[in-house]
Amino acid sequence: MSAGQDTGAGGSAGPGEDADRLAAVLRPVRAGNGFEEALEQILQIVRLGLVPDGERLPAERELAGRLGISRVMLREVLKVLAEQGLVVSRRGRYGGTFVRHQQPPSPGEGSPQELRRGAPGTAGAPGPAGDLDVRDTLRFREVLETGAAELCASRGLEDAEAARLRTALDATRNADLAGYRRSDTLFHLTLVELAGSPTLTAQYAAVRAKVNDLLGRIPLLVRNLEHAQQQHAELVDAVLAGDSERARRVSREHCAGTAALLRGFLT
């Protein structure tokens, strides 16, 4: 994106694909920081939109098993998320823990000054140290995404993989404004997954969650989203054509546009 803003509700993945993505994010925590690491991983699920707004998280037994923690500790984690308004628990036959995404600012809502200082309705803006963290996050995201795009193009995608990528692209085209950030996230996550490296996917999921936090602090800009869609289409075209150099260039431009927009609002 030259003035690009990655953002994500269009089509959803099938049950098997959803399970694979959860497996890429959820992993056994290390001893000593079980609570903190479990909280971080479930936050990633929420921030990446892997479980859509209003949908239920995996059952406690499954979550605890994947994370390697007790259900008692898991409930402590879910309590914190509920206190932050990110999930809500319901009892009964159709109960469980359900995701509640906070709505991003609408187009034109809030001045850049309000967004920078963390006005009501924003997540709070970074200070001097935060400025460095924003830049570091965006640089790492660029390295991972451009590398994944180049890998996909250079190795070539099988027919089923190419279909997955086209479906993810179509979902971003068909998404309404409120759901665009989620479908955009899933488009980029799909591209990274198709690079064929589980380690790369896990690292990207972590950095993308941070990027989504930053994007949640700024308004959705329709003109910017239109430009982002043009770049998405060009990126898919380059990957499917096996043009690794063009895929890397388009991906880098896309990431650079997002970075410029976030720096303008937040630093």
PDB file of C-alpha atoms in Angstrom, residues 135-151 192 200 203-204 207 248 251-252 255-256:
ATOM      1  CA  ARG A 135       8.840   0.933  14.173  1.00  0.00           C
ATOM      2  CA  ASP A 136      10.317  -2.366  15.318  1.00  0.00           C
ATOM      3  CA  THR A 137       6.962  -4.133  14.959  1.00  0.00           C
ATOM      4  CA  LEU A 138       6.414  -2.740  11.472  1.00  0.00           C
ATOM      5  CA  ARG A 139       9.931  -3.625  10.298  1.00  0.00           C
ATOM      6  CA  PHE A 140       9.625  -7.189  11.542  1.00  0.00           C
ATOM      7  CA  ARG A 141       6.212  -7.503   9.886  1.00  0.00           C
ATOM      8  CA  GLU A 142       7.731  -6.319   6.599  1.00  0.00           C
ATOM      9  CA  VAL A 143      10.554  -8.865   6.777  1.00  0.00           C
ATOM     10  CA  LEU A 144       8.146 -11.739   7.398  1.00  0.00           C
ATOM     11  CA  GLU A 145       5.532 -10.753   4.813  1.00  0.00           C
ATOM     12  CA  THR A 146       7.931  -9.940   2.001  1.00  0.00           C
ATOM     13  CA  GLY A 147       9.850 -13.133   2.642  1.00  0.00           C
ATOM     14  CA  ALA A 148       6.661 -15.185   2.600  1.00  0.00           C
ATOM     15  CA  ALA A 149       5.489 -13.569  -0.649  1.00  0.00           C
ATOM     16  CA  GLU A 150       8.825 -14.309  -2.311  1.00  0.00           C
ATOM     17  CA  LEU A 151       8.803 -17.906  -1.075  1.00  0.00           C
ATOM     18  CA  VAL A 192       2.249 -16.640   5.046  1.00  0.00           C
ATOM     19  CA  LEU A 200       7.268 -18.422  10.062  1.00  0.00           C
ATOM     20  CA  GLN A 203       6.134 -15.599  14.260  1.00  0.00           C
ATOM     21  CA  TYR A 204       3.869 -13.783  11.831  1.00  0.00           C
ATOM     22  CA  VAL A 207       3.616  -9.709  15.036  1.00  0.00           C
ATOM     23  CA  ARG A 248       8.507  -9.106  -2.905  1.00  0.00           C
ATOM     24  CA  SER A 251       4.566  -6.748  -0.558  1.00  0.00           C
ATOM     25  CA  ARG A 252       7.239  -4.291   0.564  1.00  0.00           C
ATOM     26  CA  CYS A 255       3.867  -2.848   4.199  1.00  0.00           C
ATOM     27  CA  ALA A 256       5.585   0.515   3.748  1.00  0.00           C
TER      28      ALA A 256
END
